[in-house]
Short mmCIF file of C-alpha atoms and ligand atoms in Angstrom, two decimals:
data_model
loop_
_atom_site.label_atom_id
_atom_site.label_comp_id
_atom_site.label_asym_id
_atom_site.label_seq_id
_atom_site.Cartn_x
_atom_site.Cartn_y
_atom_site.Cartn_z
CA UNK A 133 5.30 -26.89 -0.98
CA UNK A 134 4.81 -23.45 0.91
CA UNK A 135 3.17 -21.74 -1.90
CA UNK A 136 2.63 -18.12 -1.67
CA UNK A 137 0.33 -15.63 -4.21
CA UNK A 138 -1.60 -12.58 -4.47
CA UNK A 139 -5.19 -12.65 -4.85
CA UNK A 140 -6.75 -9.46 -6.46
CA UNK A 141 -9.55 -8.79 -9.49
CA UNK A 142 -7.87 -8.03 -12.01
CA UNK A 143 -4.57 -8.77 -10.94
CA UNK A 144 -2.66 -9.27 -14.29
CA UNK A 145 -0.54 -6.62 -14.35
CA UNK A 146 0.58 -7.39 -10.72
CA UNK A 147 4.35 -6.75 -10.67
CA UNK A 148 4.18 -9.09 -6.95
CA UNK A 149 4.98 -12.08 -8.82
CA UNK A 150 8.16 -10.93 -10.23
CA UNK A 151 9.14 -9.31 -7.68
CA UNK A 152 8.43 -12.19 -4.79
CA UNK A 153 9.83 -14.55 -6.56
CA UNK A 154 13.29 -12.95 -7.32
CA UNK A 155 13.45 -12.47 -3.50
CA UNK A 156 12.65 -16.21 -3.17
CA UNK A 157 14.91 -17.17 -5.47
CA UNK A 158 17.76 -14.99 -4.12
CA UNK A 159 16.55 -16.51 -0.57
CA UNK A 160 17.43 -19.61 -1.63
CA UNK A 161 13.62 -20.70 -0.92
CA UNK A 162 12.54 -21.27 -4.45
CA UNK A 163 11.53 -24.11 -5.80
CA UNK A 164 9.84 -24.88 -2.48
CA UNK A 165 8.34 -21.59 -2.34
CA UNK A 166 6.72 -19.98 -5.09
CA UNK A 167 4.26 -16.88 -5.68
CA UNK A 168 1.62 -16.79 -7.84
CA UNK A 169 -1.10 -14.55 -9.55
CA UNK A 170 -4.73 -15.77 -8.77
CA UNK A 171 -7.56 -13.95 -10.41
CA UNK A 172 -11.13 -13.87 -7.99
CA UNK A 173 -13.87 -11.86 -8.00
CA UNK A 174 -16.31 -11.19 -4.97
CA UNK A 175 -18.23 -13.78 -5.36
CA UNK A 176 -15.18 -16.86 -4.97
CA UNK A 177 -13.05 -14.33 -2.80
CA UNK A 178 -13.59 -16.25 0.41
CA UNK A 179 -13.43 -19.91 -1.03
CA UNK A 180 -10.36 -19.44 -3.18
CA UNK A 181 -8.62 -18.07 -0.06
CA UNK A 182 -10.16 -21.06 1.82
CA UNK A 183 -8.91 -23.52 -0.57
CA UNK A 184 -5.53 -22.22 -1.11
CA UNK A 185 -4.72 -22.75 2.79
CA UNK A 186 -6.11 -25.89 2.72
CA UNK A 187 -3.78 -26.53 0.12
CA UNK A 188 -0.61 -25.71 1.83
CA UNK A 189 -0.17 -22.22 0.88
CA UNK A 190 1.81 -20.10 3.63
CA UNK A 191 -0.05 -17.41 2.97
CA UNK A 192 -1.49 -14.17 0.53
CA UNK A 193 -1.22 -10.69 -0.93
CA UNK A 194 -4.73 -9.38 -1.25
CA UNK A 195 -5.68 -6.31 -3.07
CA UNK A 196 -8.24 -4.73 -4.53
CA UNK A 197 -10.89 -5.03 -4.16
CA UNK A 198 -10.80 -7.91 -1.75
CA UNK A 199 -8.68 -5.85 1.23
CA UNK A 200 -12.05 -5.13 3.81
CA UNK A 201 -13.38 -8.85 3.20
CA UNK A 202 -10.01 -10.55 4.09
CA UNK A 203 -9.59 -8.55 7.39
CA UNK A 204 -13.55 -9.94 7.75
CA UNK A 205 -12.72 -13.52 7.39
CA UNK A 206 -9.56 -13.36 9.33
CA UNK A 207 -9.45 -15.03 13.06
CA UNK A 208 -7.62 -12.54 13.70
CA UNK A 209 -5.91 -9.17 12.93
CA UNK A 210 -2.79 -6.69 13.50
CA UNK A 211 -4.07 -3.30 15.56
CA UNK A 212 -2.88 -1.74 12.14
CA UNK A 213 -5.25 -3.91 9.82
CA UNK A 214 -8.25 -3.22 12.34
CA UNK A 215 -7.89 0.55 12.31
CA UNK A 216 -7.24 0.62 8.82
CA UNK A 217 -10.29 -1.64 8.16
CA UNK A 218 -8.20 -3.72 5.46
CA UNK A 219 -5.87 -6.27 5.37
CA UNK A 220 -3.26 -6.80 2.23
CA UNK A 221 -1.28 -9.42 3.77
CA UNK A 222 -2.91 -13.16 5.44
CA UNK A 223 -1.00 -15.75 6.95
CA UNK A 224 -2.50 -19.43 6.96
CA UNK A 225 -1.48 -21.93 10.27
CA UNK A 226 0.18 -20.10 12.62
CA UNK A 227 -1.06 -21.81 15.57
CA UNK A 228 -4.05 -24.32 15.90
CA UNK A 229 -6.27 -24.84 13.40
CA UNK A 230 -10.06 -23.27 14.09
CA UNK A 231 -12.27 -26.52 13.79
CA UNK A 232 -11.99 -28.02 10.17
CA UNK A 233 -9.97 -25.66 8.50
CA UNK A 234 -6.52 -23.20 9.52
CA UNK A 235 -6.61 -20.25 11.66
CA UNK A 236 -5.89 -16.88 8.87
CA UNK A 237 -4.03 -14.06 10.38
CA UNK A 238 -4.74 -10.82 8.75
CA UNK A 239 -1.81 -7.76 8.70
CA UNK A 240 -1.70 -4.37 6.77
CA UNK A 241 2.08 -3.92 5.40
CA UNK A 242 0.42 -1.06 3.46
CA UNK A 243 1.20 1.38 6.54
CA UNK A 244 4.22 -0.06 7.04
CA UNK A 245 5.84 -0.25 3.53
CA UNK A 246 4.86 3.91 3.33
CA UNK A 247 6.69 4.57 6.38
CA UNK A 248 9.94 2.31 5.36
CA UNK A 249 9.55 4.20 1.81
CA UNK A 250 10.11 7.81 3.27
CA UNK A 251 13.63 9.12 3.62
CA UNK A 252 13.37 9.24 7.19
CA UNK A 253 10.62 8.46 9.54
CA UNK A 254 7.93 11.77 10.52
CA UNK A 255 8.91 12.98 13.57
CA UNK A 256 6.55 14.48 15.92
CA UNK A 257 6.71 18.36 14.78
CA UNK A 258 5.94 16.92 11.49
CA UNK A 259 3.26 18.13 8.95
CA UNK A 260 1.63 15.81 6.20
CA UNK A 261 -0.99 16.58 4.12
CA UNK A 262 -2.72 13.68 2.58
CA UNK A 263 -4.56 13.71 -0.71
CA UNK A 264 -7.61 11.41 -1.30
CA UNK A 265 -9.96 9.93 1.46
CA UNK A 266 -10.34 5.93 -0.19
CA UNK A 267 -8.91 2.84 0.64
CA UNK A 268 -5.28 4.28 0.08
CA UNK A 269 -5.56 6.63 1.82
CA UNK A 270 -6.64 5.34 5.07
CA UNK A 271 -3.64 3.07 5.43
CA UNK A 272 -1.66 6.26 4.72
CA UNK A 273 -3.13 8.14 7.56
CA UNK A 274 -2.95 5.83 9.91
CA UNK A 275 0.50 5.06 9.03
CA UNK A 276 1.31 8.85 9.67
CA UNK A 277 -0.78 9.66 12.63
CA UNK A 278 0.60 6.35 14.21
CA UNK A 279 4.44 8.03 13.77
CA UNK A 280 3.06 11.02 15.49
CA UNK A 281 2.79 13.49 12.26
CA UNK A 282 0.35 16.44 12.73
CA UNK A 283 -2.27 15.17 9.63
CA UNK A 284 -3.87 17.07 7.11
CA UNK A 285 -6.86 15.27 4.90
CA UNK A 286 -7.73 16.71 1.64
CA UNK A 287 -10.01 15.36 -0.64
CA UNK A 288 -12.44 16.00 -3.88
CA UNK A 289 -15.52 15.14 -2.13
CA UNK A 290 -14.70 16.81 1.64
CA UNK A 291 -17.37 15.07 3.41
CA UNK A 292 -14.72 12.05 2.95
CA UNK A 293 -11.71 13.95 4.05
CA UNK A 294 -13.93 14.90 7.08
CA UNK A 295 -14.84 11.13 8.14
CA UNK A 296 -11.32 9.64 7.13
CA UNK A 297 -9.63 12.73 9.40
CA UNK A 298 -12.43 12.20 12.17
CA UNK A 299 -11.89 8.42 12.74
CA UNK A 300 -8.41 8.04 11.97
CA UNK A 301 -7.06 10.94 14.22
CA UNK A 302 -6.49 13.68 11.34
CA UNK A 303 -8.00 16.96 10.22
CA UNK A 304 -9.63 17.90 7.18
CA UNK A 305 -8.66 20.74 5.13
CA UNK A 306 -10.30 22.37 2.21
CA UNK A 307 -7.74 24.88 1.05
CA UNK A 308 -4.37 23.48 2.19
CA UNK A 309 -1.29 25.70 1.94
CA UNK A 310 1.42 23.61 -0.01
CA UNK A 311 4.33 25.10 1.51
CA UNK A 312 3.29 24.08 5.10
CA UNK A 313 3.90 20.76 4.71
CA UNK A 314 7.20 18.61 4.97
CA UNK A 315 5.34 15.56 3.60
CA UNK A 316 3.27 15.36 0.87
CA UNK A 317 1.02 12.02 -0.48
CA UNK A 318 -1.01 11.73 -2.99
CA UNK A 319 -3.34 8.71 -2.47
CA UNK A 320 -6.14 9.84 -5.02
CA UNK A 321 -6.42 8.12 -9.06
CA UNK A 322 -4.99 11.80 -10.44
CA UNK A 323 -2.59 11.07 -13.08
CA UNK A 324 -3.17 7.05 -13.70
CA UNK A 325 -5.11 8.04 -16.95
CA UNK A 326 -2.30 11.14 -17.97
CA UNK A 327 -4.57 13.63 -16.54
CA UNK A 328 -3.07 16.82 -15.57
CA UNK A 329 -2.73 16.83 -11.62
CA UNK A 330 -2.12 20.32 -10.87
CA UNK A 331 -5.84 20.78 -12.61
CA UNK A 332 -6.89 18.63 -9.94
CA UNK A 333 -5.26 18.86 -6.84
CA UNK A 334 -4.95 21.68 -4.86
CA UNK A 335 -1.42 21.80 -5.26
CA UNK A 336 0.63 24.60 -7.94
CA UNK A 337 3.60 23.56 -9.90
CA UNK A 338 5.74 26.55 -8.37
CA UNK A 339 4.33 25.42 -4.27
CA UNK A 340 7.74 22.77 -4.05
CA UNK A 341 10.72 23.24 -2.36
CA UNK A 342 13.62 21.48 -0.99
CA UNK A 343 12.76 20.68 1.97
CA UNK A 344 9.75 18.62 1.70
CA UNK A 345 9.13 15.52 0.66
CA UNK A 346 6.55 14.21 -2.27
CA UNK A 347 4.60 10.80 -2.31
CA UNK A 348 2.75 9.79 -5.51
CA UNK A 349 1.01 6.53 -5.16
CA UNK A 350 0.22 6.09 -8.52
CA UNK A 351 3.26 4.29 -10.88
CA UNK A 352 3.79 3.63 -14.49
CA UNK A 353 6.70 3.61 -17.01
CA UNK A 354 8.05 7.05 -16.36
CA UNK A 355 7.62 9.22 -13.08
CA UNK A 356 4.86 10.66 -12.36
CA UNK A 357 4.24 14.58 -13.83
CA UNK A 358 3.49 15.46 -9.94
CA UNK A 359 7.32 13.83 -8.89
CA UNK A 360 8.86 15.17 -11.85
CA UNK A 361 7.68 18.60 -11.29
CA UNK A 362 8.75 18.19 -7.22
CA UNK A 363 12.27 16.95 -8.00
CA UNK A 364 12.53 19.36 -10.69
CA UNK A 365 12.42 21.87 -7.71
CA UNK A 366 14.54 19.93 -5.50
CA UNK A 367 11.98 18.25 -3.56
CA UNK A 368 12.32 14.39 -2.20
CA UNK A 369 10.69 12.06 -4.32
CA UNK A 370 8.98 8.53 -3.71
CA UNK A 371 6.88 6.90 -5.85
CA UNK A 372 4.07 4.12 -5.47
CA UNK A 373 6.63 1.42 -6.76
CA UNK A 374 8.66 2.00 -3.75
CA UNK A 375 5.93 1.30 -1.74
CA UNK A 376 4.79 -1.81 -3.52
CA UNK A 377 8.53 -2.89 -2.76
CA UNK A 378 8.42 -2.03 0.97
CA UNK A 379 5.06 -3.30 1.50
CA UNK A 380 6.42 -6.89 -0.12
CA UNK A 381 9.31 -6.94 1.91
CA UNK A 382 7.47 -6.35 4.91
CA UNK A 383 4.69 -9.30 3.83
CA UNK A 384 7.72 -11.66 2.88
CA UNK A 385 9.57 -11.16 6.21
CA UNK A 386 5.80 -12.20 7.59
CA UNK A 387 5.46 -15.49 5.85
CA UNK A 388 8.87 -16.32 5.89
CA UNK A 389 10.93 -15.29 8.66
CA UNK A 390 13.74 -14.08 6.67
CA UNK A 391 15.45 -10.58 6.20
CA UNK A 392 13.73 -9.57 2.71
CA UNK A 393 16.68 -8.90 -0.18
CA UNK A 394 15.02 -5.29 -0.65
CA UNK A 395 17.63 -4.60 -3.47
CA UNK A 396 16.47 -7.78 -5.61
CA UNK A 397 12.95 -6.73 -4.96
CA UNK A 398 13.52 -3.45 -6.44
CA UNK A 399 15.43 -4.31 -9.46
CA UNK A 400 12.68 -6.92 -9.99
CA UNK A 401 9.44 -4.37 -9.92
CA UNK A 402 10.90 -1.94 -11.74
CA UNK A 403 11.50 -4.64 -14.99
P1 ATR B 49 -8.41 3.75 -3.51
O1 ATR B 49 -8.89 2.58 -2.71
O2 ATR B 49 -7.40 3.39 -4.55
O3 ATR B 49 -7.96 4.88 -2.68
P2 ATR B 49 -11.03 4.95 -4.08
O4 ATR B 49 -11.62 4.52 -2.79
O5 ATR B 49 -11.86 4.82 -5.31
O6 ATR B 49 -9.67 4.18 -4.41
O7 ATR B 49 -10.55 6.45 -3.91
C1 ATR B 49 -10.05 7.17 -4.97
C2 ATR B 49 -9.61 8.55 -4.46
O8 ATR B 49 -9.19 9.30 -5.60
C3 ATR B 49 -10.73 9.33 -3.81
O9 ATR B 49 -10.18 10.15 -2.80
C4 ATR B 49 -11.25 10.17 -4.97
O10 ATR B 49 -11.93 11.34 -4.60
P3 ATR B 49 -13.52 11.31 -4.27
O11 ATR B 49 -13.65 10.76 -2.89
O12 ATR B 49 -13.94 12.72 -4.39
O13 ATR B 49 -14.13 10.41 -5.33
C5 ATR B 49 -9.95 10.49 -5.66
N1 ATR B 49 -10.10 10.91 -7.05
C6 ATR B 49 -10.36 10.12 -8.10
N2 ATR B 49 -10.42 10.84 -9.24
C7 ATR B 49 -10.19 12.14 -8.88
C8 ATR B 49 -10.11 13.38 -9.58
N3 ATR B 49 -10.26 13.44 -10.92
N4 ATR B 49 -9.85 14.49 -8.88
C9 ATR B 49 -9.68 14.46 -7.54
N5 ATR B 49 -9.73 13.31 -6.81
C10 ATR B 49 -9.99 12.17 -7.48
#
């Protein structure tokens, strides 16, 4: 039985599940395949991952905080997943097996799912400024400096913004003018616990307008008070759910071969 599951600490409230196995279902894959929640901490990271192939499982979701250490203990890796420095997404078999146990693949559909998120794809004259210099954020800028966006890097702590910008192929900027920018993503924590982004980004309620577009990583129940207040002034909107959607479809098209039923994915993480 091809099983299939994501692999994070804690990774209760993972909507994956759900949402993989709707698109399963709808593929007409499931029972055969089925995804899974499995709970690992640092410690049993590379073991459960090492037992789950050996047990027939096609392959994983990782997240946090186990991205960097399943790019490590992957044979080998996408050009996106090395230059991010993380994998989300391993794939167990493909090809021979490496001694006693399968060869793992490593990809990062993080970059990938942002991109298919957008509206449209950045062209070349456009401008992005990304918020937050951490793990999300570095799939983020490569992502955008890949599609040939000019890249901005802002972050709390600029020293941060400075390295992401320097390896990745960005600039850092410590006062960033918000109306600049076509494309706008926030990769940082701001607004996960309520608090109040505009006291902590350097962004104003009034700086939207119509023609950009606004990327909040963060999810929950109800948009986001950064979204709300950019739609509210006509700006694009796309929130971290979407990318948890595109990211899947991307992983599932990976494992399986099949074109992923983005619809049923959608309905499915949003509950
Ligand atoms: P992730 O892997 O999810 O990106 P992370 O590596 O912990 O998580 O990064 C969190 C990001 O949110 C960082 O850019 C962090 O800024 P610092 O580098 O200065 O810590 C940002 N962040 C978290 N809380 C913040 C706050 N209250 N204001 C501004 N930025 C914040």
């Amino acid at each position: 039985m091809p099983g299939l599951a994501v692999i994070g600490y804690p990774v209760g409230h993972s909507r994956s599940p759900a949402m993989q196995n709707a698109a399963l279902e709808e593929l007409g894959l499931a029972p055969e395949w089925g995804y899974e929640a499995v709970e690992a901490g640092p410690e049993e990271f590379e073991d459960a991952v090492r037992a789950l192939a050996a047990n027939g499982y096609a392959g994983l979701n990782v997240t946090v905080p186990h991205k960097e250490a399943a790019l490590a203990l992957a044979d080998e890796a996408s050009e996106a997943a090395r230059a991010i420095g993380a994998a989300n997404t391993l794939s167990f078999g493909a090809g021979e097996s490496t001694g006693a146990r399968l060869r793992v693949a490593a990809e990062n559909t993080d970059a990938g799912g942002l991109l298919a998120a957008l509206p449209a794809a950045p062209g070349p004259e456009a401008r992005a400024l990304v918020l937050g210099a951490g793990g999300a954020a570095r799939a983020v800028v490569w992502a955008l400096v890949e599609s040939g966006a000019g890249v901005h890097v802002w972050n709390r702590t600029p020293s941060r913004a400075a390295a992401i910008a320097t390896e990745l192929g960005a600039n850092a900027v410590a006062a960033p003018g918000q109306g600049e920018y076509e494309l706008i993503v926030n990769t940082t924590a701001v607004g996960l616990r309520g608090e109040n982004p505009f006291d902590h980004l350097p962004l104003a309620r009034e700086g939207f307008g119509p023609s950009q577009v606004v990327v909040d990583m963060v999810y929950g129940e109800r948009p986001s008070e950064l979204l709300a207040t950019a739609e509210g002034a006509g700006a694009q909107t796309v929130d971290g759910l979407e990318i948890l959607v595109q990211q899947g479809a991307l992983s599932l098209e990976i494992w399986t071969g099949r074109e992923p039923p983005i619809d049923v994915m959608r309905a499915a993480a949003r509950g």
